[in-house]
């Protein structure tokens, strides 16, 4: 048995998703003529109560397009210090948008309205113009932590008072919606733009959607073209997204349950130190004792469990639709064996 917990990006399409892909009607998306892409974009926009959406190959592209549209060169973007848009998108904010970043030391990847207010630059020619706040929900490097809606609404009030745009990197937003039982429309109301990934918990082989007002998406479509993201018969992939939105959202609760069972096993493990609170499908823990994180990862691999040491002392497990209840039980069993 091989249990791959390195990421929820390693999933493969289910047989039913593959069948939907094979049967998809397609056209040239650059001409706006791919019916499957058009349907996916319409579904996503409607789900969040927004006017329009744009299908992109990756979450990094959809985030970077949003930042480019919301900012001008020389502007400053406020985000938490662990944010994916800062840590893992290749310096794209500087390279693509010509903007710089103001980092906030938040609480498990989350920031609040007071911190945003304190980080806004004054109207001074010596300072970069603050124009955008970017949040991440769930926060990957913080163990899949989730925002409360009231916190986001307070941040939006600060943004409105200072004419700032508010963007959501919602790569794992559906995990948060399921875990917190929050409505998607509430996020559509509070954010100017939202990026959601289809190729993580929803199990698609590729794809992300950028959602926002119609005028914003028109600009975003032009930027996508400039970034090399214009696709042709993309409907074969978009059909996977349609299937995922119709069938794979509520099942995310299973991943959360498996994460909780593994967290309980780690709480009593001799090699596991501090464990970040587990809210969704990500488990991050500190390694203690004589063995390093890399050595624990190697020991897990010998038992058929693949994981990532995200630092010299931390290991991350990510649960997803390719991990069954039996596989999760195997992981907890091996944790017990390594603790002996």
XYZ file of C-alpha atoms in Angstrom:
340
model
C 0.000 0.000 0.000
C 1.385 3.421 -1.027
C -0.179 6.378 0.779
C 0.905 9.672 -0.802
C 0.461 12.516 1.684
C 2.879 14.928 0.022
C 0.111 17.145 -1.365
C -3.498 17.177 -2.496
C -2.179 18.107 -5.948
C -1.151 14.494 -6.652
C -4.715 13.194 -7.092
C -5.793 11.567 -10.330
C -9.217 11.896 -11.959
C -11.799 9.379 -10.824
C -13.284 7.112 -13.518
C -16.472 9.220 -13.548
C -14.457 12.427 -13.958
C -12.472 10.879 -16.817
C -15.712 9.898 -18.524
C -17.016 13.463 -18.207
C -13.775 14.744 -19.748
C -13.996 12.338 -22.658
C -17.573 13.386 -23.425
C -16.978 17.151 -23.130
C -18.114 19.432 -25.959
C -15.206 21.720 -26.869
C -14.291 24.718 -28.991
C -11.633 27.413 -29.174
C -11.587 29.165 -25.804
C -9.523 32.121 -27.032
C -12.459 32.875 -29.324
C -14.811 32.321 -26.381
C -16.282 29.315 -28.163
C -15.567 26.439 -25.799
C -18.952 25.513 -24.289
C -17.442 23.516 -21.434
C -15.144 26.353 -20.377
C -18.031 28.815 -20.618
C -20.207 26.555 -18.489
C -17.504 26.124 -15.834
C -16.886 29.864 -15.625
C -20.599 30.572 -15.348
C -21.036 27.913 -12.652
C -18.166 29.257 -10.572
C -19.284 32.871 -10.819
C -22.836 31.936 -9.891
C -21.683 29.820 -6.959
C -20.022 32.852 -5.373
C -22.613 35.397 -6.509
C -20.154 37.169 -8.808
C -20.672 38.380 -12.373
C -17.911 36.528 -14.193
C -15.017 34.098 -13.971
C -11.880 33.144 -15.899
C -10.511 29.614 -16.287
C -6.732 29.434 -15.857
C -4.219 26.568 -15.990
C -2.871 27.114 -12.454
C -3.615 28.794 -9.164
C -0.363 30.724 -9.374
C -1.494 32.206 -12.685
C -4.938 33.166 -11.384
C -3.404 34.812 -8.303
C -0.796 36.645 -10.332
C -3.374 37.857 -12.842
C -5.488 39.237 -10.008
C -2.532 41.042 -8.440
C -1.543 42.481 -11.825
C -5.056 43.808 -12.466
C -5.475 45.259 -8.970
C -2.126 47.085 -8.855
C 0.175 49.430 -10.726
C 3.987 49.122 -10.860
C 5.458 50.575 -7.693
C 2.423 49.712 -5.554
C 2.536 47.671 -2.352
C 0.583 44.496 -1.553
C -0.263 43.588 2.044
C -0.225 39.874 2.920
C 0.662 37.490 5.733
C 4.308 36.378 5.836
C 3.464 32.723 5.061
C 1.210 33.571 2.098
C 1.524 31.414 -1.001
C 1.514 34.509 -3.225
C 4.726 35.610 -1.475
C 6.439 32.331 -0.574
C 5.700 30.038 -3.517
C 4.938 31.981 -6.673
C 8.484 32.628 -7.854
C 8.639 36.300 -6.940
C 5.735 36.863 -9.313
C 4.416 39.937 -7.499
C 7.661 41.756 -8.314
C 8.218 40.162 -11.721
C 4.692 40.312 -13.130
C 3.125 43.305 -11.403
C 6.191 45.374 -10.509
C 4.807 45.674 -6.981
C 6.423 45.160 -3.605
C 5.095 43.394 -0.518
C 4.333 44.420 3.062
C 4.453 41.268 5.179
C 2.404 40.838 8.347
C 3.230 38.378 11.112
C -0.210 36.888 11.616
C -1.828 34.156 13.669
C -1.404 30.831 11.850
C -1.348 32.526 8.476
C -4.249 34.855 9.224
C -4.244 38.615 9.717
C -6.811 41.000 11.165
C -8.202 44.442 10.415
C -6.001 46.245 12.953
C -2.859 44.778 11.393
C -4.005 45.776 7.914
C -4.740 49.317 9.080
C -1.283 49.640 10.644
C 0.358 48.420 7.423
C -1.198 50.941 5.022
C 1.334 53.492 3.826
C 0.541 57.200 4.167
C -0.106 59.294 1.076
C 3.560 60.241 0.717
C 5.681 60.328 -2.427
C 8.450 58.587 -0.475
C 6.251 55.554 0.119
C 4.855 52.875 -2.149
C 1.127 53.226 -2.760
C -0.753 50.537 -0.833
C -3.385 49.213 -3.227
C -4.174 45.578 -2.408
C -4.677 43.208 0.511
C -4.343 39.488 -0.250
C -5.615 36.806 2.147
C -5.159 33.032 1.957
C -7.935 30.687 3.087
C -7.147 28.016 4.069
C -3.565 28.945 5.004
C -1.327 26.163 3.707
C 1.844 26.708 5.748
C -0.261 27.310 8.858
C -1.772 23.823 8.758
C -4.934 24.573 6.774
C -6.253 27.209 9.189
C -9.496 29.016 8.332
C -10.680 32.601 8.607
C -13.861 33.590 10.400
C -16.171 35.640 8.196
C -16.383 38.446 10.752
C -12.608 38.869 10.584
C -12.712 39.149 6.806
C -15.615 41.596 6.896
C -13.668 43.829 9.277
C -10.701 43.747 6.896
C -13.010 44.671 4.010
C -14.222 47.704 5.966
C -10.632 48.913 6.320
C -10.055 48.298 2.608
C -13.152 50.306 1.687
C -12.105 53.178 3.937
C -8.706 53.356 2.223
C -9.698 52.447 -1.357
C -7.870 49.116 -1.316
C -8.798 45.997 -3.262
C -9.229 42.720 -1.355
C -8.178 39.475 -3.063
C -8.561 35.913 -1.803
C -6.118 33.156 -2.621
C -8.729 30.461 -2.107
C -6.693 27.529 -3.373
C -8.332 25.398 -0.664
C -11.349 27.617 -0.046
C -13.812 24.745 -0.421
C -12.087 22.982 2.477
C -12.791 26.055 4.603
C -16.393 26.306 3.418
C -17.051 22.680 4.335
C -15.187 22.790 7.648
C -16.750 26.057 8.842
C -20.125 25.506 7.147
C -19.853 28.896 5.477
C -21.758 29.921 2.307
C -19.746 30.623 -0.825
C -21.861 33.709 -1.534
C -20.627 35.332 1.677
C -17.100 35.223 0.279
C -18.297 36.578 -3.036
C -19.806 39.540 -1.210
C -16.709 40.459 0.790
C -13.873 39.947 -1.724
C -13.243 41.930 -4.898
C -11.676 38.838 -6.481
C -11.300 35.171 -5.590
C -8.969 32.496 -6.947
C -10.048 28.884 -6.391
C -8.070 25.766 -7.312
C -9.681 22.753 -8.921
C -6.526 20.625 -8.836
C -6.255 20.218 -5.061
C -9.067 18.871 -2.885
C -11.515 18.823 -5.779
C -9.327 16.303 -7.589
C -8.972 17.778 -11.075
C -5.776 17.188 -13.069
C -5.379 20.901 -13.811
C -7.074 24.236 -13.450
C -7.958 27.262 -11.372
C -10.719 29.846 -11.647
C -10.471 33.573 -11.031
C -13.802 35.108 -10.035
C -14.864 38.750 -9.890
C -16.900 41.562 -11.443
C -17.353 41.528 -15.222
C -15.087 44.538 -15.812
C -12.348 42.997 -13.671
C -12.546 39.683 -15.537
C -12.343 41.467 -18.904
C -9.029 42.968 -17.817
C -7.952 39.644 -16.361
C -8.619 37.874 -19.669
C -6.221 40.249 -21.420
C -3.562 39.669 -18.749
C -4.026 35.902 -19.028
C -3.265 36.182 -22.744
C -0.137 38.238 -22.058
C 0.970 35.649 -19.483
C 0.642 32.931 -22.143
C -2.487 31.474 -20.617
C -4.749 31.567 -23.657
C -6.002 28.015 -24.211
C -7.752 26.406 -27.148
C -9.851 23.246 -26.655
C -9.607 23.558 -22.886
C -13.077 22.120 -22.405
C -11.692 18.620 -21.859
C -10.064 19.941 -18.678
C -12.907 22.307 -17.824
C -15.268 19.315 -17.824
C -13.265 17.909 -14.929
C -13.910 21.161 -13.058
C -17.633 20.974 -13.768
C -17.732 17.412 -12.472
C -15.752 18.395 -9.363
C -18.037 21.306 -8.492
C -21.043 19.027 -8.837
C -19.644 15.992 -7.010
C -16.492 16.600 -4.983
C -17.222 19.468 -2.586
C -19.117 17.801 0.269
C -16.783 14.791 0.263
C -13.976 17.071 1.504
C -15.339 16.350 4.985
C -13.904 12.837 4.645
C -10.407 14.273 4.190
C -10.898 16.398 7.295
C -11.941 13.346 9.298
C -8.864 11.423 8.144
C -6.658 14.371 9.100
C -8.185 14.388 12.568
C -7.549 10.666 13.054
C -3.905 11.073 12.050
C -3.568 14.113 14.342
C -4.857 12.047 17.265
C -2.234 9.400 16.557
C 0.507 12.033 16.379
C -0.587 13.573 19.671
C 0.696 10.470 21.428
C 3.711 9.784 19.213
C 7.149 9.868 20.810
C 8.698 11.579 17.772
C 6.011 14.277 17.382
C 6.259 17.594 19.173
C 4.030 20.631 18.674
C 1.107 19.884 16.377
C -0.629 22.786 14.670
C -4.414 22.797 15.184
C -6.016 20.643 12.483
C -9.055 22.355 10.963
C -9.150 20.906 7.456
C -7.039 18.460 5.440
C -3.503 19.516 6.427
C -1.483 18.170 9.363
C 1.779 19.910 10.309
C 3.848 18.878 13.302
C 7.273 19.466 14.840
C 9.651 16.529 15.155
C 11.256 15.934 18.542
C 13.799 13.465 19.795
C 16.974 12.167 18.204
C 15.668 11.861 14.643
C 15.336 14.770 12.198
C 12.280 15.512 10.081
C 14.087 14.070 7.060
C 14.814 10.860 8.953
C 11.184 10.476 10.015
C 10.090 11.049 6.410
C 12.519 8.332 5.299
C 11.161 5.941 7.949
C 7.598 6.628 6.803
C 8.610 5.964 3.195
C 9.896 2.525 4.168
C 6.330 1.773 5.305
C 4.782 3.062 2.059
C 3.860 6.535 3.332
C 5.090 9.554 1.384
C 5.345 12.911 3.166
C 7.308 16.155 2.957
C 9.657 17.721 5.472
C 8.717 21.378 5.004
C 11.595 22.472 7.243
C 14.428 20.878 9.193
C 12.008 20.234 12.063
C 8.516 20.117 10.510
C 6.600 17.478 8.538
C 3.396 18.026 6.583
C 0.689 15.504 5.707
C -2.065 16.489 3.246
C -5.214 14.361 2.963
C -7.155 14.089 -0.303
C -9.603 11.971 -2.272
C -6.986 9.368 -3.179
C -6.526 8.524 0.515
C -9.136 6.011 1.661
C -10.207 5.256 5.218
C -8.061 2.112 5.090
C -5.047 4.153 4.020
C -5.587 6.665 6.821
C -5.815 3.774 9.279
C -2.512 2.424 7.914
C -0.886 5.803 8.565
C -2.075 5.856 12.177
C -0.812 2.288 12.636
C 2.637 3.155 11.293
C 2.808 6.246 13.525
C 2.237 3.937 16.476
C 4.968 1.582 15.277
C 7.494 4.395 14.867
C 6.682 5.572 18.397
C 7.447 2.212 19.950
